[in-house]
CSV table of N, CA and C and ligand atoms in Angstrom, one decimal:
chain,number,residue,atom,x,y,z
A,1,MET,N,5.2,120.6,78.0
A,1,MET,CA,5.1,119.8,76.8
A,1,MET,C,3.8,120.1,76.0
A,2,ASP,N,3.9,120.2,74.7
A,2,ASP,CA,2.8,120.7,74.0
A,2,ASP,C,1.9,119.4,73.6
A,3,CYS,N,1.2,119.0,74.7
A,3,CYS,CA,0.4,117.8,74.4
A,3,CYS,C,-1.0,118.0,75.0
A,4,LEU,N,-2.1,117.8,74.1
A,4,LEU,CA,-3.4,118.1,74.5
A,4,LEU,C,-3.9,117.5,75.8
A,5,PHE,N,-3.5,116.2,75.9
A,5,PHE,CA,-4.1,115.5,77.1
A,5,PHE,C,-3.4,115.9,78.4
A,6,CYS,N,-2.1,116.2,78.3
A,6,CYS,CA,-1.3,116.7,79.4
A,6,CYS,C,-2.0,118.1,79.9
A,7,LYS,N,-2.4,118.8,78.9
A,7,LYS,CA,-2.9,120.2,79.3
A,7,LYS,C,-4.4,119.9,79.9
A,8,ILE,N,-5.1,118.8,79.5
A,8,ILE,CA,-6.5,118.5,80.1
A,8,ILE,C,-6.2,118.1,81.5
A,9,ILE,N,-5.0,117.3,81.8
A,9,ILE,CA,-4.8,116.8,83.1
A,9,ILE,C,-4.5,118.0,84.0
A,10,SER,N,-3.7,118.9,83.5
A,10,SER,CA,-3.4,120.1,84.2
A,10,SER,C,-4.4,121.1,84.5
A,11,GLY,N,-5.5,121.0,83.8
A,11,GLY,CA,-6.6,121.9,83.9
A,11,GLY,C,-6.4,123.1,82.9
A,12,GLU,N,-5.4,123.1,82.2
A,12,GLU,CA,-5.1,124.3,81.2
A,12,GLU,C,-6.3,124.2,80.1
A,13,ILE,N,-6.6,123.1,79.6
A,13,ILE,CA,-7.7,123.0,78.8
A,13,ILE,C,-8.9,122.2,79.5
A,14,PRO,N,-10.0,122.8,79.6
A,14,PRO,CA,-11.2,122.2,80.1
A,14,PRO,C,-11.6,120.8,79.8
A,15,SER,N,-12.2,120.1,80.7
A,15,SER,CA,-12.8,118.7,80.3
A,15,SER,C,-13.9,118.5,81.3
A,16,THR,N,-14.7,117.5,80.9
A,16,THR,CA,-15.8,117.0,81.9
A,16,THR,C,-15.2,115.8,82.5
A,17,LYS,N,-14.8,115.9,83.8
A,17,LYS,CA,-14.2,115.0,84.6
A,17,LYS,C,-15.1,113.9,84.9
A,18,VAL,N,-14.6,112.5,84.8
A,18,VAL,CA,-15.4,111.4,85.1
A,18,VAL,C,-14.9,110.8,86.4
A,19,TYR,N,-13.4,110.7,86.4
A,19,TYR,CA,-12.8,110.1,87.5
A,19,TYR,C,-11.4,110.6,87.6
A,20,GLU,N,-10.7,110.6,88.7
A,20,GLU,CA,-9.4,110.9,88.9
A,20,GLU,C,-8.8,110.3,90.1
A,21,ASP,N,-7.6,109.8,89.9
A,21,ASP,CA,-6.8,109.3,91.1
A,21,ASP,C,-5.4,109.7,90.9
A,22,GLU,N,-4.5,109.1,91.7
A,22,GLU,CA,-3.1,109.5,91.6
A,22,GLU,C,-2.4,109.2,90.3
A,23,PHE,N,-3.0,108.1,89.6
A,23,PHE,CA,-2.3,107.7,88.3
A,23,PHE,C,-3.0,108.0,87.1
A,24,VAL,N,-4.5,108.0,87.2
A,24,VAL,CA,-5.2,108.3,86.0
A,24,VAL,C,-6.1,109.5,86.1
A,25,TYR,N,-6.5,109.8,84.9
A,25,TYR,CA,-7.7,110.8,84.7
A,25,TYR,C,-8.5,110.4,83.7
A,26,SER,N,-9.8,110.5,83.8
A,26,SER,CA,-10.8,110.1,83.0
A,26,SER,C,-11.8,111.3,82.7
A,27,PHE,N,-12.2,111.4,81.5
A,27,PHE,CA,-13.1,112.5,81.0
A,27,PHE,C,-14.0,112.3,80.0
A,28,LYS,N,-14.9,112.9,79.7
A,28,LYS,CA,-15.9,112.7,78.5
A,28,LYS,C,-15.1,113.0,77.2
A,29,ASP,N,-15.4,112.1,76.3
A,29,ASP,CA,-14.8,112.4,74.8
A,29,ASP,C,-15.7,113.6,74.4
A,30,ILE,N,-15.0,114.4,73.7
A,30,ILE,CA,-15.6,115.7,73.1
A,30,ILE,C,-16.5,115.4,71.8
A,31,ALA,N,-16.3,114.3,71.3
A,31,ALA,CA,-17.0,113.7,70.1
A,31,ALA,C,-17.5,112.3,70.2
A,32,PRO,N,-18.5,112.3,71.1
A,32,PRO,CA,-18.7,110.7,71.5
A,32,PRO,C,-19.3,109.9,70.3
A,33,ILE,N,-18.8,108.7,70.4
A,33,ILE,CA,-19.4,107.8,69.2
A,33,ILE,C,-20.4,106.7,69.9
A,34,ALA,N,-20.6,106.9,71.1
A,34,ALA,CA,-21.5,105.9,71.9
A,34,ALA,C,-22.2,106.8,72.9
A,35,PRO,N,-23.3,106.3,73.5
A,35,PRO,CA,-23.9,107.0,74.6
A,35,PRO,C,-23.0,107.4,75.8
A,36,VAL,N,-22.2,106.4,76.0
A,36,VAL,CA,-21.2,106.6,77.0
A,36,VAL,C,-19.8,106.4,76.3
A,37,HIS,N,-19.1,107.6,76.3
A,37,HIS,CA,-17.7,107.5,75.6
A,37,HIS,C,-16.8,108.4,76.6
A,38,ASN,N,-16.1,107.6,77.5
A,38,ASN,CA,-15.1,108.1,78.4
A,38,ASN,C,-13.7,107.9,77.9
A,39,LEU,N,-12.8,108.8,78.1
A,39,LEU,CA,-11.4,108.6,77.8
A,39,LEU,C,-10.6,108.4,79.2
A,40,ILE,N,-9.9,107.3,79.3
A,40,ILE,CA,-9.0,107.1,80.5
A,40,ILE,C,-7.6,107.2,80.0
A,41,ILE,N,-6.9,108.1,80.7
A,41,ILE,CA,-5.4,108.4,80.4
A,41,ILE,C,-4.6,108.2,81.6
A,42,PRO,N,-3.4,107.8,81.4
A,42,PRO,CA,-2.6,108.0,82.5
A,42,PRO,C,-2.0,109.4,82.8
A,43,LYS,N,-1.7,109.8,84.0
A,43,LYS,CA,-1.1,111.1,84.1
A,43,LYS,C,0.2,111.3,83.6
A,44,GLU,N,0.9,110.2,83.7
A,44,GLU,CA,2.3,110.3,83.1
A,44,GLU,C,2.2,110.4,81.6
A,45,HIS,N,3.0,111.1,80.9
A,45,HIS,CA,2.9,111.3,79.4
A,45,HIS,C,3.6,110.1,78.7
A,46,ILE,N,2.8,109.3,78.2
A,46,ILE,CA,3.3,108.1,77.4
A,46,ILE,C,2.8,108.3,75.9
A,47,CYS,N,3.5,108.1,75.0
A,47,CYS,CA,2.9,108.5,73.7
A,47,CYS,C,1.8,107.6,73.1
A,48,CYS,N,2.2,106.3,73.5
A,48,CYS,CA,1.3,105.3,72.9
A,48,CYS,C,1.6,103.9,73.4
A,49,ALA,N,0.8,102.9,73.0
A,49,ALA,CA,0.9,101.6,73.5
A,49,ALA,C,2.4,101.0,73.3
A,50,ASN,N,2.8,101.5,72.1
A,50,ASN,CA,4.2,101.0,71.8
A,50,ASN,C,5.3,101.4,72.7
A,51,ALA,N,5.1,102.4,73.4
A,51,ALA,CA,6.1,102.9,74.4
A,51,ALA,C,5.9,102.4,75.8
A,52,ILE,N,5.0,101.4,75.9
A,52,ILE,CA,4.8,100.7,77.3
A,52,ILE,C,6.0,99.6,77.4
A,53,ASP,N,6.6,99.7,78.5
A,53,ASP,CA,7.7,98.9,78.9
A,53,ASP,C,7.6,98.5,80.5
A,54,GLU,N,8.6,97.7,80.9
A,54,GLU,CA,8.4,97.3,82.3
A,54,GLU,C,8.5,98.6,83.3
A,55,SER,N,9.1,99.6,82.8
A,55,SER,CA,9.2,101.0,83.6
A,55,SER,C,7.9,101.6,83.8
A,56,ASN,N,6.9,101.4,83.0
A,56,ASN,CA,5.7,102.1,83.1
A,56,ASN,C,4.4,101.4,82.9
A,57,SER,N,4.5,100.1,82.7
A,57,SER,CA,3.5,99.2,82.4
A,57,SER,C,2.3,99.1,83.5
A,58,ALA,N,2.7,99.6,84.7
A,58,ALA,CA,1.7,99.5,85.8
A,58,ALA,C,0.6,100.3,85.7
A,59,VAL,N,0.7,101.5,84.8
A,59,VAL,CA,-0.3,102.5,84.7
A,59,VAL,C,-1.5,101.9,83.9
A,60,VAL,N,-1.1,100.9,83.0
A,60,VAL,CA,-2.2,100.2,82.4
A,60,VAL,C,-3.2,99.4,83.3
A,61,ALA,N,-2.5,98.8,84.3
A,61,ALA,CA,-3.4,98.2,85.2
A,61,ALA,C,-4.2,99.1,85.9
A,62,LYS,N,-3.7,100.4,86.3
A,62,LYS,CA,-4.5,101.4,86.9
A,62,LYS,C,-5.5,101.9,86.1
A,63,VAL,N,-5.4,102.0,84.7
A,63,VAL,CA,-6.5,102.4,83.8
A,63,VAL,C,-7.6,101.4,83.9
A,64,PHE,N,-7.5,100.0,84.0
A,64,PHE,CA,-8.4,99.1,84.1
A,64,PHE,C,-9.0,99.1,85.4
A,65,GLU,N,-8.3,99.4,86.4
A,65,GLU,CA,-8.9,99.5,87.8
A,65,GLU,C,-9.9,100.7,87.7
A,66,ALA,N,-9.5,101.8,87.2
A,66,ALA,CA,-10.4,103.0,86.9
A,66,ALA,C,-11.6,102.6,86.1
A,67,ALA,N,-11.4,101.9,85.1
A,67,ALA,CA,-12.5,101.4,84.2
A,67,ALA,C,-13.6,100.8,85.1
A,68,ALA,N,-13.2,99.9,85.8
A,68,ALA,CA,-14.1,99.1,86.7
A,68,ALA,C,-14.9,99.9,87.8
A,69,LYS,N,-14.1,101.0,88.2
A,69,LYS,CA,-14.7,101.8,89.3
A,69,LYS,C,-15.8,102.8,88.5
A,70,ILE,N,-15.4,103.2,87.4
A,70,ILE,CA,-16.2,104.1,86.7
A,70,ILE,C,-17.6,103.4,86.2
A,71,ALA,N,-17.3,102.2,85.8
A,71,ALA,CA,-18.5,101.2,85.4
A,71,ALA,C,-19.5,101.1,86.5
A,72,LYS,N,-18.9,100.8,87.7
A,72,LYS,CA,-19.8,100.8,89.0
A,72,LYS,C,-20.5,102.0,89.2
A,73,GLU,N,-19.7,103.1,89.1
A,73,GLU,CA,-20.4,104.4,89.4
A,73,GLU,C,-21.4,104.8,88.5
A,74,GLU,N,-21.2,104.4,87.1
A,74,GLU,CA,-22.2,104.8,86.1
A,74,GLU,C,-23.2,103.8,86.0
A,75,GLY,N,-23.1,102.8,86.6
A,75,GLY,CA,-24.2,101.7,86.5
A,75,GLY,C,-24.0,100.9,85.1
A,76,ILE,N,-22.8,100.9,84.5
A,76,ILE,CA,-22.5,100.2,83.4
A,76,ILE,C,-22.1,98.7,83.5
A,77,GLU,N,-23.0,97.8,82.8
A,77,GLU,CA,-22.6,96.5,83.1
A,77,GLU,C,-21.8,96.0,82.0
A,78,SER,N,-21.8,96.6,80.8
A,78,SER,CA,-21.1,96.1,79.6
A,78,SER,C,-20.5,97.2,78.8
A,79,TYR,N,-19.2,97.1,78.6
A,79,TYR,CA,-18.5,98.1,77.9
A,79,TYR,C,-17.3,97.6,77.1
A,80,ARG,N,-16.9,98.4,76.3
A,80,ARG,CA,-15.8,98.0,75.3
A,80,ARG,C,-14.5,99.1,75.6
A,81,ILE,N,-13.4,98.6,75.7
A,81,ILE,CA,-12.2,99.5,75.9
A,81,ILE,C,-11.3,99.4,74.7
A,82,ILE,N,-11.0,100.5,74.1
A,82,ILE,CA,-10.3,100.5,72.9
A,82,ILE,C,-9.0,101.4,73.1
A,83,ASN,N,-7.9,101.0,72.5
A,83,ASN,CA,-6.7,101.7,72.5
A,83,ASN,C,-6.2,101.7,70.9
A,84,ASN,N,-6.2,102.9,70.3
A,84,ASN,CA,-5.6,103.1,69.1
A,84,ASN,C,-4.2,103.5,69.2
A,85,CYS,N,-3.4,102.6,68.5
A,85,CYS,CA,-1.8,102.9,68.6
A,85,CYS,C,-1.4,103.1,67.2
A,86,GLY,N,-1.0,104.3,66.9
A,86,GLY,CA,-0.4,104.6,65.5
A,86,GLY,C,-1.5,105.1,64.7
A,87,ASP,N,-0.9,105.8,63.5
A,87,ASP,CA,-1.8,106.6,62.6
A,87,ASP,C,-2.7,105.7,61.9
A,88,ASP,N,-2.4,104.5,61.4
A,88,ASP,CA,-3.3,103.6,60.6
A,88,ASP,C,-4.5,103.0,61.6
A,89,ALA,N,-4.2,103.1,62.9
A,89,ALA,CA,-5.2,102.6,63.8
A,89,ALA,C,-6.0,103.8,64.3
A,90,GLY,N,-5.8,104.9,63.8
A,90,GLY,CA,-6.6,106.1,64.1
A,90,GLY,C,-6.2,106.9,65.2
A,91,GLN,N,-5.0,106.7,65.8
A,91,GLN,CA,-4.5,107.5,67.0
A,91,GLN,C,-4.2,108.9,66.5
A,92,THR,N,-5.1,109.8,67.1
A,92,THR,CA,-4.9,111.4,66.6
A,92,THR,C,-4.2,112.1,67.9
A,93,VAL,N,-4.4,111.6,69.0
A,93,VAL,CA,-3.8,112.4,70.1
A,93,VAL,C,-2.6,111.4,70.7
A,94,LYS,N,-1.3,112.0,70.6
A,94,LYS,CA,-0.2,111.1,71.0
A,94,LYS,C,0.1,111.1,72.5
A,95,HIS,N,-0.9,110.9,73.3
A,95,HIS,CA,-0.9,110.6,74.7
A,95,HIS,C,-1.8,109.5,74.8
A,96,LEU,N,-1.1,108.3,75.5
A,96,LEU,CA,-1.8,107.1,75.6
A,96,LEU,C,-3.1,107.1,76.1
A,97,HIS,N,-4.1,106.6,75.5
A,97,HIS,CA,-5.6,106.8,76.0
A,97,HIS,C,-6.5,105.6,75.6
A,98,PHE,N,-7.4,105.3,76.5
A,98,PHE,CA,-8.3,104.2,76.3
A,98,PHE,C,-9.7,104.7,76.2
A,99,HIS,N,-10.3,104.4,75.2
A,99,HIS,CA,-11.7,104.8,74.8
A,99,HIS,C,-12.6,103.6,75.7
A,100,MET,N,-13.5,104.2,76.5
A,100,MET,CA,-14.4,103.3,77.2
A,100,MET,C,-15.9,103.6,76.7
A,101,LEU,N,-16.3,102.7,75.9
A,101,LEU,CA,-17.6,102.8,75.2
A,101,LEU,C,-18.7,101.9,75.8
A,102,ALA,N,-19.9,102.5,75.9
A,102,ALA,CA,-21.1,101.7,76.5
A,102,ALA,C,-22.3,102.4,76.1
A,103,GLY,N,-23.3,101.8,76.3
A,103,GLY,CA,-24.7,102.2,76.2
A,103,GLY,C,-25.4,101.8,74.8
A,104,VAL,N,-24.7,101.0,74.2
A,104,VAL,CA,-25.3,100.6,72.8
A,104,VAL,C,-24.8,99.2,72.5
A,105,LYS,N,-25.6,98.4,71.8
A,105,LYS,CA,-25.2,97.1,71.3
A,105,LYS,C,-24.2,97.2,70.2
A,106,MET,N,-22.9,96.7,70.5
A,106,MET,CA,-21.9,97.0,69.5
A,106,MET,C,-21.6,95.9,68.7
A,107,GLY,N,-21.3,96.1,67.4
A,107,GLY,CA,-21.0,95.0,66.5
A,107,GLY,C,-19.5,94.5,66.6
A,108,TRP,N,-19.1,93.5,65.9
A,108,TRP,CA,-17.7,93.1,65.9
A,108,TRP,C,-17.4,92.3,64.6
A,109,GLY,N,-16.4,92.6,64.0
A,109,GLY,CA,-16.0,91.9,62.7
A,109,GLY,C,-15.3,92.8,61.7
A,110,PRO,N,-15.3,92.3,60.5
A,110,PRO,CA,-14.5,93.3,59.5
A,110,PRO,C,-15.2,94.6,59.3
A,111,GLU,N,-16.6,94.6,59.4
A,111,GLU,CA,-17.2,95.8,59.1
A,111,GLU,C,-16.8,97.0,60.2
A,112,SER,N,-16.4,96.5,61.5
A,112,SER,CA,-16.0,97.5,62.4
A,112,SER,C,-14.7,98.0,61.9
A,113,LEU,N,-14.0,97.5,61.2
A,113,LEU,CA,-12.6,97.9,60.6
A,113,LEU,C,-12.9,98.7,59.3
A,114,GLY,N,-14.1,99.0,58.9
A,114,GLY,CA,-14.4,99.8,57.7
A,114,GLY,C,-14.3,98.9,56.5
A,115,LYS,N,-14.2,97.6,56.6
A,115,LYS,CA,-14.0,96.7,55.4
A,115,LYS,C,-15.3,96.3,54.9
A,116,THR,N,-15.4,96.4,53.6
A,116,THR,CA,-16.7,96.1,52.9
A,116,THR,C,-16.7,94.8,52.1
A,117,GLU,N,-15.6,94.1,52.0
A,117,GLU,CA,-15.6,92.8,51.2
A,117,GLU,C,-14.7,91.9,52.1
B,1,AMP,P1,-7.7,108.8,69.0
B,1,AMP,O1,-8.4,109.0,67.8
B,1,AMP,O2,-7.8,107.4,69.5
B,1,AMP,O3,-6.4,109.3,69.3
B,1,AMP,O4,-8.8,109.5,70.1
B,1,AMP,C1,-8.6,110.9,70.5
B,1,AMP,C2,-10.0,111.2,71.1
B,1,AMP,O5,-9.8,112.4,71.7
B,1,AMP,C3,-11.0,111.5,70.1
B,1,AMP,O6,-12.2,110.4,70.2
B,1,AMP,C4,-11.5,112.9,70.2
B,1,AMP,O7,-12.7,113.1,70.1
B,1,AMP,C5,-11.0,113.1,71.6
B,1,AMP,N1,-10.6,114.5,72.0
B,1,AMP,C6,-10.0,115.4,71.2
B,1,AMP,N2,-9.9,116.6,71.8
B,1,AMP,C7,-10.7,116.5,73.0
B,1,AMP,C8,-10.8,117.4,74.1
B,1,AMP,N3,-10.5,118.7,74.1
B,1,AMP,N4,-11.7,116.8,75.0
B,1,AMP,C9,-12.2,115.6,75.0
B,1,AMP,N5,-11.9,114.8,74.0
B,1,AMP,C10,-11.1,115.3,73.1
B,2,ZN,ZN1,0.7,114.3,77.2
């Protein structure tokens, strides 16, 4: 399959590994927007949050289990997990992934969506 993140999981494309288990893989985002910016992805190819159903939803729990382990390993107490689903939300890679951001005080509100009024 011609999928960037599937190629990262298989090792065809290099990445800086953060964590791996049977179900998920985590690596450093190549263009970090915070001091800590990990991506956590299921090993199974799922295009996006919209494709989650009862047959595959267990991997989402595995993603959050991995996040908690990574946080402990990296000594992170506070973090934000973001999933972009679809073009308007900014999803550029069509393999389900969760951004794990930490290391900076983060804002919240309309400004974070790029709204100015
Ligand atoms: P999204 O915009 O939510 O689809 O997130 C895709 C993320 O993948 C972006 O934050 C990119 O910086 C990141 N990314 C793209 N290519 C690579 C790569 N080869 N290694 C690590 N991260 C990547
Ligand atoms: Zn994939």
